[in-house]
Amino acid sequence: MDFLISYKNYFDKKLSYFIENINFNKDIKDSLSYSLKNGGKRLRPWIISEISNILKIDDFDSVEKLCFSVEILHTTSLIHDDMPEIDNATLRRGKKANHLVFGDYLSLLSGDYGFVLPLKIVSDLKIIDLSIKNQIFSLFSKSTLTLIEGETEDVLFEKLGKTPSKEEIINMYRKKTGELFGLSFALPFILSSKKHVDQYFEAGVDFGIAFQIYDDLKDIHSTKEELGKDINADKNKSTIIKLLGREKSKIYADSLFEKIGNLFIENNLKSFYEKLSNIKSYIEKK
């Protein structure tokens, strides 16, 4: 995991500098920066960066800004997730939730800003080939909307007391978690004009679903300090573990991960898959 820790340290500095040098409302910036600087594994930007390196993409500026954009979008979704109207969380990554520091009103507004800011960053990319730029913007926009749909389904399952089917839960996982991983897997392939973008997008979605299940399994026996967030936060939520049980859920997640491995090994991306396997082991043990 040294490779991910090293990348995180590098990325945190670059992201902080980038945000500080964007000219926008100070109150929004303070709120958004608080959550952006509050850690996280930086897994999604690492995926974009790692695949871009493997594909030998030399448009470093676009790669970096796509990394920033995906992480801003992901973090923004967590700001809204933690608000009293949704999860009413008190902790995020070991620190006070954004709304407890800045108030509900500013968390809501900085979250709104954070959903749109990545699209502005993407629209300003200096990509000469407009067809590539348009494809990136279109996918990013779609993924943003899909993420919000997934969050909505998750909330409504809980608030309305619905008991969803396995297919409905997996579809919610696909939208809420899988979509941004699909985006992260696909962006370098679009940027490098490679074929089979949809195939890699779906691999990313599968990784995201598996990631969500592994994360849920880990949450069951972890302490508040270990998680860095409230324990039992998902006790009223619909999860695949509640429906299938721990063993069958693990088998399902492992089958998705194996499918991803077959794709990457067949396409000479074994080294990337091996790093994903290390990350999987880390998530399961953490």
Coordinates of C-alpha atoms in Angstrom, one line a residue:
M1 CA 0.0 0.0 0.0
D2 CA 3.0 2.3 0.0
F3 CA 2.2 3.3 -3.6
L4 CA -1.2 4.6 -2.6
I5 CA 0.1 6.4 0.5
S6 CA 2.8 8.0 -1.6
Y7 CA 0.3 9.1 -4.2
K8 CA -2.1 10.5 -1.5
N9 CA 0.7 12.7 0.0
Y10 CA 1.5 14.0 -3.5
F11 CA -2.1 14.5 -4.5
D12 CA -3.1 16.3 -1.3
K13 CA -0.6 19.0 -1.8
K14 CA -1.5 19.5 -5.5
L15 CA -5.2 19.6 -4.7
S16 CA -4.8 22.0 -1.9
Y17 CA -2.8 24.4 -4.1
F18 CA -5.3 24.1 -6.9
I19 CA -8.3 24.9 -4.7
E20 CA -6.5 27.8 -3.0
N21 CA -5.8 29.4 -6.4
I22 CA -9.4 29.2 -7.7
N23 CA -11.2 32.5 -7.3
F24 CA -14.6 31.9 -5.6
N25 CA -16.6 32.8 -2.5
K26 CA -14.4 32.5 0.6
D27 CA -17.1 31.0 2.8
I28 CA -17.8 28.3 0.2
K29 CA -14.1 27.7 -0.3
D30 CA -13.5 27.3 3.5
S31 CA -16.3 24.8 3.8
L32 CA -15.4 22.8 0.7
S33 CA -11.6 22.9 1.5
Y34 CA -12.3 21.6 5.0
S35 CA -13.8 18.4 3.6
L36 CA -11.3 18.1 0.7
K37 CA -8.3 18.4 3.1
N38 CA -9.9 15.9 5.5
G39 CA -8.1 12.8 4.1
G40 CA -9.6 9.9 2.3
K41 CA -7.7 7.2 0.4
R42 CA -7.7 9.3 -2.8
L43 CA -8.5 6.0 -4.6
R44 CA -10.4 7.4 -7.5
P45 CA -7.7 10.0 -8.6
W46 CA -5.1 7.3 -8.1
I47 CA -6.9 5.0 -10.5
I48 CA -7.0 7.8 -13.1
S49 CA -3.4 8.6 -12.6
E50 CA -2.2 5.0 -12.6
I51 CA -4.1 4.0 -15.8
S52 CA -2.9 7.2 -17.5
N53 CA 0.7 6.3 -16.7
I54 CA 0.2 2.8 -18.1
L55 CA -1.3 4.2 -21.3
K56 CA 1.6 6.7 -21.5
I57 CA -0.7 9.8 -21.7
D58 CA 1.4 12.9 -21.9
D59 CA -1.3 15.5 -21.3
F60 CA -0.4 15.7 -17.7
D61 CA -2.5 18.9 -17.1
S62 CA -5.7 17.2 -18.2
V63 CA -5.0 14.1 -16.2
E64 CA -4.3 16.1 -13.1
K65 CA -7.5 18.2 -13.4
L66 CA -9.6 15.1 -14.1
C67 CA -8.2 13.7 -10.8
F68 CA -9.1 16.9 -9.0
S69 CA -12.6 16.9 -10.5
V70 CA -13.5 13.3 -9.6
E71 CA -12.2 13.8 -6.0
I72 CA -14.2 17.1 -5.6
L73 CA -17.3 15.3 -6.8
H74 CA -16.8 12.4 -4.5
T75 CA -16.1 14.6 -1.5
T76 CA -19.1 16.8 -2.2
S77 CA -21.4 13.8 -2.2
L78 CA -20.1 13.0 1.3
I79 CA -20.8 16.6 2.5
H80 CA -24.5 16.2 1.5
D81 CA -24.6 12.6 2.8
D82 CA -23.6 13.7 6.3
M83 CA -26.3 16.4 6.7
P84 CA -29.1 16.0 9.3
E85 CA -31.7 15.6 6.6
I86 CA -29.9 12.5 5.2
D87 CA -27.6 10.6 7.5
N88 CA -27.2 13.1 10.3
A89 CA -23.6 12.0 10.7
T90 CA -21.3 13.6 13.3
L91 CA -18.0 12.3 12.0
R92 CA -16.3 12.0 8.6
R93 CA -12.8 10.6 8.3
G94 CA -12.2 11.1 12.0
K95 CA -13.2 14.7 12.1
K96 CA -16.4 16.6 12.7
A97 CA -18.8 16.4 9.8
N98 CA -18.9 19.5 7.6
H99 CA -22.4 20.7 8.8
L100 CA -21.3 20.7 12.5
V101 CA -18.4 23.0 11.6
F102 CA -20.0 25.4 9.1
G103 CA -23.7 25.0 9.7
D104 CA -26.3 23.2 7.6
Y105 CA -26.9 26.2 5.3
L106 CA -23.3 26.5 4.3
S107 CA -22.7 22.7 4.0
L108 CA -25.7 22.6 1.6
L109 CA -24.5 25.5 -0.5
S110 CA -20.8 24.4 -0.6
G111 CA -22.1 21.0 -1.6
D112 CA -24.2 22.5 -4.4
Y113 CA -21.0 24.4 -5.5
G114 CA -19.0 21.2 -5.4
F115 CA -21.3 19.3 -7.7
V116 CA -20.9 22.0 -10.4
L117 CA -17.3 23.0 -9.9
P118 CA -15.9 19.7 -11.4
L119 CA -18.0 20.3 -14.6
K120 CA -16.4 23.8 -14.9
I121 CA -13.0 22.3 -14.5
V122 CA -13.7 19.7 -17.2
S123 CA -15.2 22.3 -19.5
D124 CA -12.0 24.4 -19.2
L125 CA -9.6 21.5 -20.1
K126 CA -7.2 22.4 -22.9
I127 CA -7.9 19.3 -25.0
I128 CA -7.3 20.0 -28.7
D129 CA -9.5 17.2 -30.0
L130 CA -13.0 18.4 -29.3
S131 CA -14.6 15.0 -29.8
I132 CA -12.5 13.7 -26.9
K133 CA -13.3 16.7 -24.8
N134 CA -17.0 16.4 -25.5
Q135 CA -17.0 12.7 -24.7
I136 CA -15.3 13.4 -21.3
F137 CA -17.7 16.2 -20.5
S138 CA -20.7 14.0 -21.5
L139 CA -19.6 11.1 -19.4
F140 CA -18.7 13.3 -16.4
S141 CA -22.1 15.0 -16.5
K142 CA -23.9 11.7 -16.8
S143 CA -21.9 10.3 -13.9
T144 CA -22.8 13.3 -11.7
L145 CA -26.5 12.8 -12.4
T146 CA -26.3 9.1 -11.8
L147 CA -24.5 9.5 -8.5
I148 CA -27.3 11.8 -7.3
E149 CA -29.9 9.2 -8.4
G150 CA -28.1 6.6 -6.4
E151 CA -28.0 8.8 -3.3
T152 CA -31.7 9.4 -3.8
E153 CA -32.6 5.7 -4.0
D154 CA -30.5 5.0 -0.9
V155 CA -32.2 7.7 1.1
L156 CA -35.7 6.7 -0.1
F157 CA -35.2 3.0 0.7
E158 CA -34.5 4.1 4.3
K159 CA -36.9 7.0 4.8
L160 CA -39.9 5.1 3.2
G161 CA -39.1 1.9 5.0
K162 CA -39.0 0.0 1.7
T163 CA -37.5 -3.5 1.5
P164 CA -35.7 -3.5 -1.9
S165 CA -34.8 -6.6 -3.8
K166 CA -31.2 -7.8 -4.5
E167 CA -31.4 -6.3 -7.9
E168 CA -32.6 -2.9 -6.6
I169 CA -29.8 -2.8 -4.0
I170 CA -27.1 -3.7 -6.5
N171 CA -28.5 -1.1 -8.9
M172 CA -28.3 1.5 -6.1
Y173 CA -24.7 0.5 -5.3
R174 CA -24.0 0.7 -9.0
K175 CA -25.2 4.3 -9.1
K176 CA -24.0 5.5 -5.7
T177 CA -20.5 4.0 -5.6
G178 CA -19.9 2.2 -8.9
E179 CA -20.5 5.1 -11.2
L180 CA -17.6 7.2 -10.0
F181 CA -15.2 4.2 -10.2
G182 CA -16.5 3.5 -13.7
L183 CA -15.8 7.2 -14.6
S184 CA -12.3 6.9 -13.1
F185 CA -11.5 3.7 -15.0
A186 CA -12.9 5.1 -18.3
L187 CA -11.5 8.7 -18.4
P188 CA -7.9 7.7 -19.3
F189 CA -9.1 5.4 -22.1
I190 CA -11.1 8.3 -23.5
L191 CA -8.2 10.7 -23.2
S192 CA -5.9 8.3 -25.0
S193 CA -8.5 7.6 -27.8
K194 CA -8.5 3.9 -26.9
K195 CA -11.3 1.5 -27.9
H196 CA -13.6 -0.4 -25.6
V197 CA -14.2 2.5 -23.2
D198 CA -17.5 1.0 -22.2
Q199 CA -15.9 -2.3 -21.2
Y200 CA -13.5 -0.5 -18.8
F201 CA -16.3 1.7 -17.5
E202 CA -18.3 -1.4 -16.6
A203 CA -15.2 -2.9 -15.0
G204 CA -14.9 0.2 -12.8
V205 CA -18.6 -0.1 -11.9
D206 CA -18.1 -3.7 -10.9
F207 CA -15.0 -2.7 -8.8
G208 CA -17.2 0.0 -7.1
I209 CA -19.9 -2.5 -6.2
A210 CA -17.4 -4.9 -4.8
F211 CA -15.7 -2.0 -3.0
Q212 CA -19.0 -1.1 -1.4
I213 CA -19.6 -4.6 -0.2
Y214 CA -16.1 -5.0 1.2
D215 CA -16.5 -1.7 3.0
D216 CA -19.9 -2.7 4.4
L217 CA -18.4 -6.0 5.7
K218 CA -15.6 -4.1 7.3
D219 CA -18.0 -1.7 9.0
I220 CA -19.8 -4.5 10.9
H221 CA -17.1 -5.1 13.5
S222 CA -15.1 -1.9 13.4
T223 CA -15.0 0.7 16.1
K224 CA -15.9 4.4 15.7
E225 CA -12.2 5.3 16.0
E226 CA -11.2 2.7 13.3
L227 CA -13.9 3.8 10.9
G228 CA -13.5 7.5 11.5
K229 CA -17.2 7.8 11.3
D230 CA -20.3 7.0 13.3
I231 CA -20.8 3.3 14.0
N232 CA -24.2 1.7 13.1
A233 CA -24.7 4.6 10.6
D234 CA -26.1 2.0 8.2
K235 CA -28.3 0.1 10.6
N236 CA -31.5 1.3 8.9
K237 CA -30.1 1.3 5.4
S238 CA -30.7 -1.4 2.8
T239 CA -27.5 -3.4 2.2
I240 CA -26.7 -6.5 0.3
I241 CA -25.3 -8.0 3.6
K242 CA -28.7 -7.7 5.3
L243 CA -30.3 -9.5 2.3
L244 CA -27.8 -12.2 1.5
G245 CA -25.7 -12.5 4.7
R246 CA -21.9 -12.0 5.1
E247 CA -20.7 -15.1 3.4
K248 CA -22.9 -14.9 0.2
S249 CA -22.1 -11.1 0.0
K250 CA -18.4 -11.8 0.1
I251 CA -18.7 -14.5 -2.6
Y252 CA -20.6 -12.1 -4.8
A253 CA -18.1 -9.3 -4.3
D254 CA -15.2 -11.7 -5.0
S255 CA -16.8 -12.9 -8.3
L256 CA -17.0 -9.3 -9.5
F257 CA -13.4 -8.7 -8.6
E258 CA -12.4 -11.9 -10.4
K259 CA -14.2 -10.7 -13.5
I260 CA -12.3 -7.4 -13.4
G261 CA -9.0 -9.4 -13.0
N262 CA -9.7 -11.4 -16.1
L263 CA -10.3 -8.3 -18.2
F264 CA -7.1 -6.5 -17.1
I265 CA -4.9 -9.6 -17.3
E266 CA -6.2 -10.4 -20.8
N267 CA -5.3 -6.8 -21.9
N268 CA -1.8 -6.7 -20.5
L269 CA -2.8 -4.6 -17.4
K270 CA -1.8 -7.2 -14.9
S271 CA 0.4 -4.8 -12.8
F272 CA -2.6 -2.5 -12.3
Y273 CA -4.8 -5.4 -11.3
E274 CA -2.2 -6.5 -8.8
K275 CA -2.3 -3.1 -7.1
L276 CA -6.1 -3.2 -7.0
S277 CA -5.8 -6.6 -5.3
N278 CA -3.5 -5.0 -2.7
I279 CA -6.1 -2.3 -2.1
K280 CA -8.8 -4.9 -1.8
S281 CA -6.8 -6.7 0.9
Y282 CA -6.2 -3.5 2.7
I283 CA -9.9 -2.6 2.7
E284 CA -10.9 -6.0 4.0
K285 CA -8.4 -6.0 6.8
K286 CA -8.6 -2.3 7.9

